[in-house]
Coordinates of C-alpha atoms in Angstrom, one line a residue:
Chain A
M922 CA -15.8 22.1 58.2
E923 CA -15.5 25.4 60.0
I924 CA -17.6 28.3 59.1
G925 CA -15.5 31.2 58.0
V926 CA -14.9 33.9 55.5
V927 CA -14.9 33.0 51.8
D928 CA -11.5 33.5 50.2
P929 CA -11.5 36.4 47.8
F930 CA -10.0 34.0 45.3
I931 CA -13.3 32.1 45.2
F932 CA -15.1 35.3 44.4
R933 CA -12.8 35.9 41.5
L934 CA -13.2 32.3 40.4
T935 CA -17.0 32.8 40.5
I936 CA -16.7 35.9 38.3
F937 CA -14.4 34.1 35.9
V938 CA -16.6 31.0 35.5
L939 CA -19.7 33.1 35.0
A940 CA -17.9 35.3 32.5
I941 CA -17.0 32.2 30.5
F942 CA -20.7 31.3 30.3
I943 CA -21.6 34.8 29.2
G944 CA -18.8 34.6 26.6
Y945 CA -20.1 31.2 25.4
Y946 CA -23.6 32.3 24.8
V947 CA -22.8 35.7 23.4
V948 CA -20.2 34.4 21.0
W949 CA -22.5 31.8 19.6
S950 CA -24.9 34.6 18.7
V951 CA -22.2 36.3 16.6
T952 CA -23.0 36.0 12.9
P953 CA -20.3 33.9 11.0
A954 CA -19.9 36.8 8.5
L955 CA -18.4 38.9 11.3
H956 CA -16.0 36.3 12.6
T957 CA -12.9 38.2 11.5
P958 CA -14.0 41.5 13.2
L959 CA -14.8 39.3 16.2
M960 CA -11.2 38.1 16.3
S961 CA -9.8 41.6 15.9
V962 CA -12.1 43.1 18.6
T963 CA -11.5 40.3 21.1
N964 CA -7.8 40.8 20.4
A965 CA -8.2 44.5 21.1
I966 CA -10.1 44.1 24.3
S967 CA -7.7 41.4 25.7
S968 CA -5.2 44.3 25.6
V969 CA -7.0 45.5 28.7
I970 CA -4.0 43.8 30.2
I971 CA -2.7 47.3 29.9
V972 CA -4.1 48.0 33.4
G973 CA -1.3 45.7 34.8
A974 CA 1.2 47.5 32.7
L975 CA 0.0 51.0 33.8
I976 CA 0.5 50.0 37.5
A977 CA 4.0 48.7 36.8
A978 CA 4.9 51.9 34.9
G979 CA 3.2 54.1 37.6
P980 CA 6.0 54.9 40.1
E981 CA 8.1 58.0 39.8
E982 CA 11.5 56.4 40.1
I983 CA 12.9 54.3 37.3
T984 CA 13.0 50.6 38.3
F985 CA 13.3 47.4 36.3
S986 CA 9.6 46.7 36.8
K987 CA 8.8 50.2 35.5
I988 CA 10.8 49.5 32.3
L989 CA 8.9 46.2 32.0
G990 CA 5.6 48.0 32.5
F991 CA 6.6 50.6 29.9
A992 CA 7.4 47.9 27.3
A993 CA 4.1 46.0 28.1
L994 CA 2.2 49.3 27.9
T995 CA 3.6 50.2 24.5
L996 CA 2.8 46.7 23.1
A997 CA -0.7 46.8 24.5
A998 CA -1.2 50.3 23.1
I999 CA -0.3 49.1 19.6
N1000 CA -2.9 46.4 20.0
I1001 CA -5.6 48.6 21.4
F1002 CA -5.3 51.4 18.8
G1003 CA -4.6 49.0 16.0
G1004 CA -7.3 46.5 17.0
F1005 CA -10.1 49.0 17.4
T1006 CA -9.1 50.9 14.2
V1007 CA -8.9 47.9 12.0
T1008 CA -12.2 46.6 13.4
Q1009 CA -13.9 49.9 12.7
R1010 CA -12.4 49.8 9.2
M1011 CA -13.8 46.4 8.6
L1012 CA -17.2 47.1 10.0
T1013 CA -17.7 50.2 7.9
M1014 CA -17.3 48.0 4.8
Y1015 CA -20.3 45.8 5.7
R1016 CA -23.2 47.3 3.9
P1017 CA -26.7 46.0 3.1
K1018 CA -28.1 46.1 -0.4
R1019 CA -28.7 49.7 -1.6
Chain B
M761 CA -10.1 56.8 43.5
S762 CA -11.1 54.4 46.2
A763 CA -10.7 50.7 45.7
N764 CA -14.5 50.2 45.7
L765 CA -15.1 52.9 43.1
S766 CA -12.3 51.4 40.9
A767 CA -13.9 48.0 41.2
V768 CA -17.3 49.4 40.0
A769 CA -15.6 51.2 37.1
Y770 CA -13.9 47.9 36.1
L771 CA -17.3 46.2 36.3
I772 CA -18.7 48.8 33.9
A773 CA -15.7 48.3 31.6
A774 CA -16.4 44.5 31.6
I775 CA -20.1 45.1 30.8
C776 CA -19.0 47.3 27.8
F777 CA -16.9 44.4 26.5
V778 CA -19.9 42.0 26.8
M779 CA -22.0 44.5 24.9
A780 CA -19.3 44.8 22.2
L781 CA -19.4 41.1 21.5
R782 CA -23.2 41.2 21.6
G783 CA -23.2 43.9 19.0
L784 CA -21.5 41.6 16.5
S785 CA -24.6 39.4 16.2
S786 CA -25.6 41.5 13.2
P787 CA -23.7 43.8 10.8
A788 CA -26.2 46.5 11.6
T789 CA -25.3 46.7 15.3
A790 CA -21.6 45.8 15.0
R791 CA -20.3 49.4 14.8
R792 CA -22.1 50.3 18.0
G793 CA -20.5 47.2 19.5
N794 CA -17.1 48.4 18.6
A795 CA -18.0 51.8 20.2
F796 CA -18.9 49.9 23.4
A797 CA -15.5 48.1 23.3
I798 CA -13.7 51.4 23.0
A799 CA -15.7 53.0 25.8
G800 CA -14.9 50.0 28.0
M801 CA -11.2 50.3 27.3
V802 CA -11.2 54.0 28.0
I803 CA -12.9 53.5 31.3
A804 CA -10.5 50.7 32.3
V805 CA -7.4 52.8 31.4
L806 CA -8.6 56.0 33.1
T807 CA -9.6 54.1 36.2
T808 CA -6.1 52.6 36.4
I809 CA -4.4 55.9 35.8
A810 CA -6.5 57.4 38.7
N811 CA -5.1 54.8 41.0
P812 CA -3.0 56.7 43.6
Q813 CA 0.0 54.5 42.9
V814 CA 0.2 55.7 39.4
I815 CA 2.1 59.0 39.7
G816 CA 4.9 58.9 37.0
Y817 CA 3.1 59.8 33.8
D818 CA 6.2 60.4 31.6
L819 CA 6.7 56.8 30.3
I820 CA 3.0 56.2 30.3
I821 CA 2.3 59.0 27.9
L822 CA 5.3 58.1 25.8
G823 CA 4.2 54.4 25.6
M824 CA 0.7 55.4 24.7
V825 CA 1.7 57.8 22.1
V826 CA 4.3 55.6 20.4
G827 CA 2.2 52.5 20.7
G828 CA -1.0 54.2 19.6
A829 CA 0.7 55.8 16.6
I830 CA 2.2 52.5 15.5
G831 CA -1.0 50.6 16.0
T832 CA -3.2 53.2 14.2
L833 CA -0.8 53.5 11.2
I834 CA -0.6 49.7 10.8
A835 CA -4.4 49.4 11.1
L836 CA -5.1 52.1 8.5
R837 CA -2.6 50.8 6.0
I838 CA -3.0 47.0 6.2
P839 CA -4.7 45.5 3.1
M840 CA -7.7 43.4 4.0
T841 CA -6.1 40.3 2.4
A842 CA -3.4 40.5 5.1
M843 CA -5.9 40.4 8.0
P844 CA -4.9 36.9 9.1
Q845 CA -1.3 37.8 9.6
L846 CA -2.2 41.1 11.2
V847 CA -4.4 39.3 13.8
A848 CA -1.6 36.8 14.4
A849 CA 0.8 39.6 15.0
F850 CA -1.6 41.4 17.4
H851 CA -2.1 38.1 19.3
S852 CA 1.7 37.9 19.8
L853 CA 1.7 41.4 21.3
V854 CA -1.0 40.4 23.9
G855 CA 1.1 37.3 24.7
M856 CA 4.3 39.4 25.2
A857 CA 2.4 42.0 27.2
A858 CA 1.2 39.2 29.5
V859 CA 4.8 37.9 29.9
L860 CA 6.1 41.4 30.7
V861 CA 3.3 42.2 33.2
A862 CA 4.0 38.9 34.9
A863 CA 7.6 39.8 35.2
A864 CA 6.8 43.3 36.5
A865 CA 4.6 41.7 39.2
L866 CA 7.5 39.4 40.2
Y867 CA 10.0 42.3 40.5
A868 CA 7.6 44.8 42.1
P869 CA 4.9 42.8 43.9
E870 CA 4.2 45.6 46.4
A871 CA 2.6 47.7 43.6
Y872 CA 0.0 45.0 43.1
G873 CA -0.5 44.2 46.8
I874 CA 0.5 40.6 46.4
G875 CA 3.5 40.6 48.8
T876 CA 7.1 41.8 48.7
A877 CA 9.9 40.8 46.4
G878 CA 11.0 37.3 47.4
D879 CA 7.9 36.9 49.6
I880 CA 4.9 36.7 47.2
K881 CA 1.8 34.8 48.1
V882 CA 2.0 31.3 46.7
A883 CA -1.5 31.6 45.1
S884 CA -0.4 34.7 43.3
L885 CA 2.7 33.0 42.1
V886 CA 0.7 30.1 40.7
E887 CA -1.7 32.5 38.9
M888 CA 1.2 34.5 37.6
T889 CA 3.0 31.4 36.3
I890 CA -0.2 30.2 34.5
G891 CA -0.6 33.7 32.8
L892 CA 3.1 33.7 32.0
V893 CA 3.3 30.3 30.4
I894 CA 0.1 30.8 28.3
G895 CA 1.3 34.3 27.4
A896 CA 4.7 33.1 26.3
I897 CA 3.1 30.3 24.2
T898 CA 0.7 32.8 22.6
F899 CA 3.7 35.1 21.8
S900 CA 6.0 32.6 20.1
G901 CA 3.1 30.6 18.6
S902 CA 1.7 33.7 17.0
V903 CA 5.1 34.7 15.7
V904 CA 5.3 31.4 13.9
A905 CA 1.7 31.7 12.6
F906 CA 2.5 35.2 11.4
A907 CA 5.7 34.0 9.6
K908 CA 3.7 31.2 7.9
L909 CA 0.8 33.5 6.8
Q910 CA 3.2 36.2 5.7
G911 CA 5.1 33.7 3.6
L912 CA 8.3 34.3 5.5
V913 CA 8.6 30.6 6.1
G914 CA 6.9 27.8 4.1
G915 CA 3.3 27.1 4.9
S916 CA 3.8 23.4 4.9
P917 CA 3.9 21.5 8.2
V918 CA 7.3 20.9 9.8
V919 CA 7.4 17.4 11.2
F920 CA 10.3 15.5 12.7
F921 CA 10.8 12.2 14.3
G922 CA 9.8 12.1 18.0
Q923 CA 8.1 15.5 17.8
H924 CA 5.3 14.7 20.1
A925 CA 7.6 13.0 22.6
V926 CA 9.8 16.1 22.6
N927 CA 6.8 18.3 23.2
L928 CA 5.6 16.1 26.0
M929 CA 9.0 16.1 27.7
L930 CA 9.2 19.9 27.3
S931 CA 5.7 20.4 28.8
L932 CA 6.6 18.2 31.8
L933 CA 9.9 20.2 32.2
I934 CA 7.9 23.4 32.2
V935 CA 5.6 22.1 34.9
A936 CA 8.6 21.0 37.0
V937 CA 10.4 24.3 36.8
A938 CA 7.2 26.2 37.3
I939 CA 6.6 24.3 40.6
Y940 CA 10.2 25.0 41.6
F941 CA 9.6 28.7 40.9
C942 CA 6.5 28.8 42.9
V943 CA 8.3 27.3 45.9
S944 CA 11.6 29.1 45.6
Q945 CA 10.5 32.4 44.0
S946 CA 13.8 32.3 42.1
T947 CA 13.8 34.9 39.3
D948 CA 16.1 32.6 37.4
A949 CA 13.5 29.9 37.4
F950 CA 11.0 32.5 36.2
W951 CA 13.0 33.2 33.1
V952 CA 13.8 29.5 32.5
V953 CA 10.0 28.9 32.5
T954 CA 9.6 31.8 30.1
A955 CA 12.2 30.5 27.7
L956 CA 10.8 27.0 27.7
A957 CA 7.3 28.3 27.1
F958 CA 8.6 30.3 24.2
L959 CA 10.2 27.2 22.8
I960 CA 7.1 25.0 23.1
G961 CA 5.0 27.7 21.5
V962 CA 7.1 27.4 18.4
L963 CA 7.1 23.6 18.5
I964 CA 3.3 23.5 18.8
I965 CA 2.7 25.6 15.7
I966 CA 5.3 24.5 13.2
P967 CA 3.7 21.1 12.4
I968 CA 0.4 22.7 11.5
G969 CA -0.1 23.3 7.8
G970 CA -1.4 26.4 6.0
A971 CA -5.0 25.1 5.5
D972 CA -5.4 24.6 9.2
M973 CA -4.5 28.2 9.9
P974 CA -8.1 29.2 10.7
V975 CA -8.0 26.8 13.7
V976 CA -4.5 28.0 14.7
I977 CA -5.5 31.6 14.7
S978 CA -8.7 30.9 16.7
M979 CA -6.7 28.8 19.2
L980 CA -4.1 31.6 19.7
N981 CA -7.0 34.0 20.1
S982 CA -8.3 31.8 22.8
Y983 CA -4.9 31.5 24.5
S984 CA -4.4 35.3 24.5
G985 CA -7.6 35.5 26.5
W986 CA -6.6 32.8 29.0
A987 CA -3.3 34.5 29.5
A988 CA -5.0 37.8 30.2
A989 CA -7.3 36.0 32.7
G990 CA -4.3 34.4 34.4
I991 CA -2.7 37.8 34.8
G992 CA -6.1 39.2 36.0
F993 CA -6.1 36.7 38.8
T994 CA -2.6 37.7 39.8
L995 CA -3.5 41.4 39.8
E996 CA -6.9 40.7 41.4
N997 CA -8.5 42.8 38.6
T998 CA -12.0 41.8 37.7
A999 CA -12.0 43.7 34.3
L1000 CA -9.1 41.6 33.2
I1001 CA -10.5 38.3 34.5
V1002 CA -13.9 38.9 32.8
T1003 CA -12.3 40.0 29.5
G1004 CA -9.9 37.1 29.6
A1005 CA -12.8 34.7 30.0
L1006 CA -14.8 36.3 27.2
V1007 CA -11.9 36.3 24.8
G1008 CA -10.8 32.8 25.9
S1009 CA -14.3 31.3 25.3
S1010 CA -14.7 33.3 22.0
G1011 CA -11.5 31.8 20.6
A1012 CA -12.4 28.3 21.8
I1013 CA -15.8 28.5 20.1
L1014 CA -14.2 29.7 16.8
S1015 CA -11.7 26.9 17.0
Y1016 CA -14.5 24.4 17.5
I1017 CA -16.5 25.9 14.6
M1018 CA -13.5 25.7 12.3
C1019 CA -12.7 22.1 13.3
R1020 CA -16.3 21.1 12.7
A1021 CA -16.3 22.7 9.3
M1022 CA -13.4 20.4 8.4
N1023 CA -14.8 17.4 10.3
R1024 CA -11.5 17.1 12.1
S1025 CA -10.9 16.8 15.8
F1026 CA -9.2 19.6 17.6
F1027 CA -6.4 17.2 18.6
S1028 CA -5.8 16.0 15.0
V1029 CA -5.3 19.6 14.0
I1030 CA -3.0 20.4 17.0
L1031 CA -0.9 17.2 16.4
G1032 CA -0.4 18.6 12.9
G1033 CA 1.2 17.2 9.8
F1034 CA -1.8 17.9 7.7
G1035 CA -1.9 20.0 4.6
G1036 CA 1.4 19.2 3.0
D1037 CA 2.4 16.8 0.3
A1038 CA 2.2 13.8 2.7
G1039 CA -1.5 13.2 2.1
A1040 CA -0.9 11.6 -1.2
S1041 CA -3.8 11.2 -3.6
T1042 CA -5.5 7.8 -3.6
T1043 CA -7.6 8.8 -6.6
K1044 CA -5.9 8.0 -9.9
V1045 CA -5.6 11.1 -12.0
G1046 CA -5.0 9.0 -15.1
D1047 CA -6.7 9.8 -18.4
K1048 CA -9.8 11.6 -17.2
N1049 CA -10.8 14.4 -19.5
V1050 CA -11.5 18.0 -18.5
K1051 CA -13.3 20.5 -20.5
P1052 CA -11.3 23.7 -20.6
G1053 CA -13.0 27.0 -21.5
S1054 CA -12.2 30.6 -22.1
A1055 CA -13.3 33.8 -20.5
V1056 CA -15.6 34.4 -23.5
D1057 CA -17.3 31.0 -23.0
A1058 CA -17.7 31.7 -19.3
A1059 CA -19.2 35.2 -19.9
F1060 CA -21.6 33.8 -22.4
I1061 CA -22.8 31.0 -20.1
M1062 CA -23.3 33.3 -17.1
K1063 CA -25.0 36.1 -19.1
N1064 CA -27.6 33.6 -20.2
A1065 CA -28.1 32.1 -16.8
E1066 CA -30.9 33.0 -14.4
S1067 CA -28.9 32.5 -11.3
V1068 CA -25.2 32.3 -10.5
I1069 CA -23.6 31.4 -7.2
I1070 CA -20.0 32.5 -6.7
I1071 CA -17.8 30.4 -4.4
P1072 CA -14.7 32.3 -3.3
G1073 CA -11.7 30.6 -1.6
Y1074 CA -8.2 31.5 -0.4
G1075 CA -7.0 31.8 -4.0
L1076 CA -9.3 34.8 -4.4
A1077 CA -7.4 36.5 -1.5
V1078 CA -4.0 35.5 -2.9
A1079 CA -4.9 36.9 -6.4
Q1080 CA -6.7 40.0 -4.8
A1081 CA -9.5 39.2 -7.2
Q1082 CA -12.4 40.4 -4.9
H1083 CA -12.9 43.7 -6.7
A1084 CA -12.9 42.1 -10.2
V1085 CA -15.4 39.5 -8.9
R1086 CA -17.7 42.2 -7.6
E1087 CA -17.5 44.1 -10.9
M1088 CA -18.4 40.9 -12.7
A1089 CA -21.4 40.3 -10.4
D1090 CA -22.6 43.9 -10.9
L1091 CA -22.6 43.4 -14.7
L1092 CA -24.4 40.1 -14.4
S1093 CA -27.0 41.7 -12.0
A1094 CA -27.5 44.5 -14.5
A1095 CA -28.2 41.8 -17.1
G1096 CA -30.9 40.4 -14.9
V1097 CA -29.0 37.5 -13.4
R1098 CA -29.5 36.7 -9.8
V1099 CA -26.0 36.6 -8.2
R1100 CA -25.3 35.3 -4.7
Y1101 CA -22.1 34.2 -2.9
A1102 CA -21.6 31.0 -0.9
V1103 CA -18.9 31.1 1.8
H1104 CA -17.6 28.0 3.4
P1105 CA -16.6 28.4 7.1
V1106 CA -13.0 27.5 6.5
A1107 CA -12.5 29.3 3.2
G1108 CA -9.5 31.5 3.6
R1109 CA -7.0 31.6 6.4
M1110 CA -9.1 32.8 9.3
P1111 CA -12.7 32.7 10.3
G1112 CA -14.8 35.1 8.2
H1113 CA -11.9 35.9 5.9
M1114 CA -13.9 35.8 2.7
N1115 CA -16.8 37.9 4.2
V1116 CA -14.3 40.7 4.9
L1117 CA -12.8 40.6 1.5
L1118 CA -16.2 40.6 -0.2
A1119 CA -17.3 43.5 2.1
E1120 CA -14.2 45.4 1.1
A1121 CA -15.2 45.0 -2.5
N1122 CA -18.6 46.5 -1.7
V1123 CA -20.5 43.3 -1.9
P1124 CA -23.7 43.8 0.2
Y1125 CA -23.7 41.3 3.1
D1126 CA -27.2 40.1 2.3
E1127 CA -25.9 38.6 -0.9
V1128 CA -23.4 36.5 1.0
F1129 CA -24.6 33.2 2.4
E1130 CA -23.3 30.6 4.7
L1131 CA -23.0 26.9 3.8
D1132 CA -26.2 25.8 5.5
E1133 CA -28.2 28.7 4.1
I1134 CA -27.4 28.1 0.5
N1135 CA -26.3 24.5 0.0
N1136 CA -29.7 23.2 -1.1
D1137 CA -30.0 26.0 -3.8
F1138 CA -27.2 24.6 -6.0
A1139 CA -29.5 22.0 -7.5
T1140 CA -31.7 24.8 -8.8
T1141 CA -28.8 27.1 -9.9
D1142 CA -27.6 27.5 -13.4
V1143 CA -24.0 28.4 -12.7
A1144 CA -21.7 27.8 -9.8
F1145 CA -18.6 30.0 -10.3
V1146 CA -15.8 28.6 -8.1
I1147 CA -12.9 31.0 -7.7
G1148 CA -9.8 30.1 -5.6
A1149 CA -11.6 27.3 -3.7
N1150 CA -11.1 23.6 -4.2
D1151 CA -11.3 21.2 -1.2
V1152 CA -14.5 22.8 0.1
T1153 CA -16.3 21.7 -3.1
N1154 CA -14.8 18.2 -3.3
P1155 CA -17.5 15.6 -3.2
A1156 CA -14.9 13.0 -2.1
A1157 CA -15.7 14.3 1.4
K1158 CA -19.1 12.6 1.1
R1159 CA -18.3 9.6 -1.1
D1160 CA -14.9 8.4 -0.1
P1161 CA -14.6 7.4 3.5
Q1162 CA -10.8 6.9 3.0
S1163 CA -10.3 10.5 1.9
P1164 CA -8.4 12.9 4.2
I1165 CA -11.4 15.2 4.1
A1166 CA -14.0 12.5 4.6
G1167 CA -17.1 13.8 6.4
M1168 CA -16.2 17.5 5.9
P1169 CA -19.3 19.5 5.0
I1170 CA -18.9 20.8 1.5
L1171 CA -20.6 23.2 -0.9
D1172 CA -22.5 21.0 -3.3
V1173 CA -21.4 22.8 -6.5
E1174 CA -21.5 19.6 -8.4
N1175 CA -25.3 19.9 -8.4
A1176 CA -25.4 23.1 -10.3
R1177 CA -26.3 22.9 -14.0
T1178 CA -22.9 24.3 -15.0
V1179 CA -19.8 24.6 -12.9
L1180 CA -17.2 27.1 -13.9
F1181 CA -14.0 26.4 -12.0
V1182 CA -11.3 29.1 -12.1
K1183 CA -8.0 27.5 -11.3
R1184 CA -4.3 27.8 -12.3
S1185 CA -3.9 24.1 -13.0
L1186 CA -5.4 20.7 -12.1
S1187 CA -3.2 20.5 -9.1
P1188 CA -4.9 19.2 -6.0
G1189 CA -5.8 21.5 -3.1
Y1190 CA -4.2 21.6 0.3
A1191 CA -5.6 18.2 1.3
G1192 CA -3.6 16.7 -1.6
I1193 CA -6.6 15.1 -3.2
D1194 CA -8.0 15.2 -6.6
N1195 CA -11.5 16.8 -7.1
E1196 CA -13.9 14.8 -9.3
V1197 CA -15.9 18.0 -10.0
F1198 CA -13.1 18.9 -12.5
Y1199 CA -14.0 15.9 -14.7
Q1200 CA -17.8 16.2 -14.6
D1201 CA -19.5 16.8 -18.0
S1202 CA -21.1 19.9 -16.6
T1203 CA -17.8 21.5 -15.5
M1204 CA -15.8 23.9 -17.5
M1205 CA -12.3 24.6 -16.3
L1206 CA -11.1 28.2 -16.6
F1207 CA -7.4 27.9 -16.4
G1208 CA -5.6 31.0 -15.3
D1209 CA -5.0 33.5 -12.6
A1210 CA -8.2 34.3 -10.7
K1211 CA -8.0 38.0 -11.1
Q1212 CA -6.9 38.0 -14.8
M1213 CA -9.6 35.5 -15.7
T1214 CA -12.3 37.5 -13.9
E1215 CA -11.1 40.7 -15.6
D1216 CA -11.3 39.0 -19.0
I1217 CA -14.8 37.9 -18.2
V1218 CA -15.7 41.4 -17.2
K1219 CA -14.3 42.8 -20.5
T1220 CA -16.4 40.3 -22.5
L1221 CA -19.5 41.2 -20.5

């Protein structure tokens, strides 16, 4: 095998796999009482897909992909604002005994 | 902003998301966790907007304002009992966003540095297709889950002859067309794959019954993460890859926890058909006697008890009885009774559903216990007050290996000195099986609506 440069894909794959491991251990430490907020917050952060939408919606001229980007951006924005707000609403309700 | 600087900013965003999940390990740190998540999102969005390619702000601002307003309004108004369908709806949006971003990358690959239209790197096409298919399945599957949870369609499973064969054929067809797309870069093939993936998303979810919804929602949560990760690979964006991996593994773990709590394999849930009328009762209902009681009886028994454990289930959510239950618990506590709550992992329609409802009703979280924490205490408890739950208390899970719920961990309410069972009728739960606890000498059945019955008890107290 010839010695060469590692494909950037492999770097990304490395990051991906390590992140799965981080996710695995961090999520097991989440208390079951907070599983619903866990779902709503993971849902909100998965809307970081908005970065892809922003790039598509970025150019000046209106193109098909800009329209697609705009649509994706709007949906992701609903999710981000909705997800964080509802998570916050839920979390403020969890109180210890007075 | 230089590419290196952006990459560092995305790394910081990803770390914020890890910290957000970490914060959820305890209710005390959870709000700080959410703040981390918001910070991470702001960093990711600002970094992208600072990208030199992003120059047309008109539609960006419009989309943010419109989407933000809609999202915030929904989030502020949604009742807590409707959380499962809200989460399902939000999952569908992530799925759709993944589909749209994949399409945008196909039509304007230059913007993402993955080639030119009609000449995109094959690796990027493969990643794009994976993100697209998972995103499309997440979208249509979540729409079906939403419709079931919202009651727009019946909650019972839809099964038809040859269902699994149809799904298998469809999956193979998707793979075939996807390969053709990656080779030919035909936009038509792209949309055919999208349409087929939408279709299979519907077909995957329709056979799954209402009681299995906690698994379905967790699974769709996981899918939305994998879709985001797939798109992250296409866009070569580490924040997206890391977040996708975090969300994907989170949803997978929740699915696993839910399956374990029902002693069912993930595949048996996915194959569906459970939770309808099909699982006919093997126990004869015959001439067994139940002891019906009134709110006055129940109030008397509980007031004279030393300890009461309340077991809430999905029926509590349906009847919106959480506030009445808390009021009852307060009165009992004031009378010197020790009141605790026992929550089964699959009580309700999503993981942690009951905990949120109880929190909404101002029940302190240190009075709410998980199955493992409290199960041994039933034997030394005077009263188990079961409200809106059924299958999760059914000892058939331990005694009858033929039972559809055999092996499922249950709350041992039968061991309590007295069991008060609030229920509309003797009808079996979702698993379609009779519950012997109803016929125990120590059980008193309180027939009626969960909320009405609890309010009557409150009045008597």
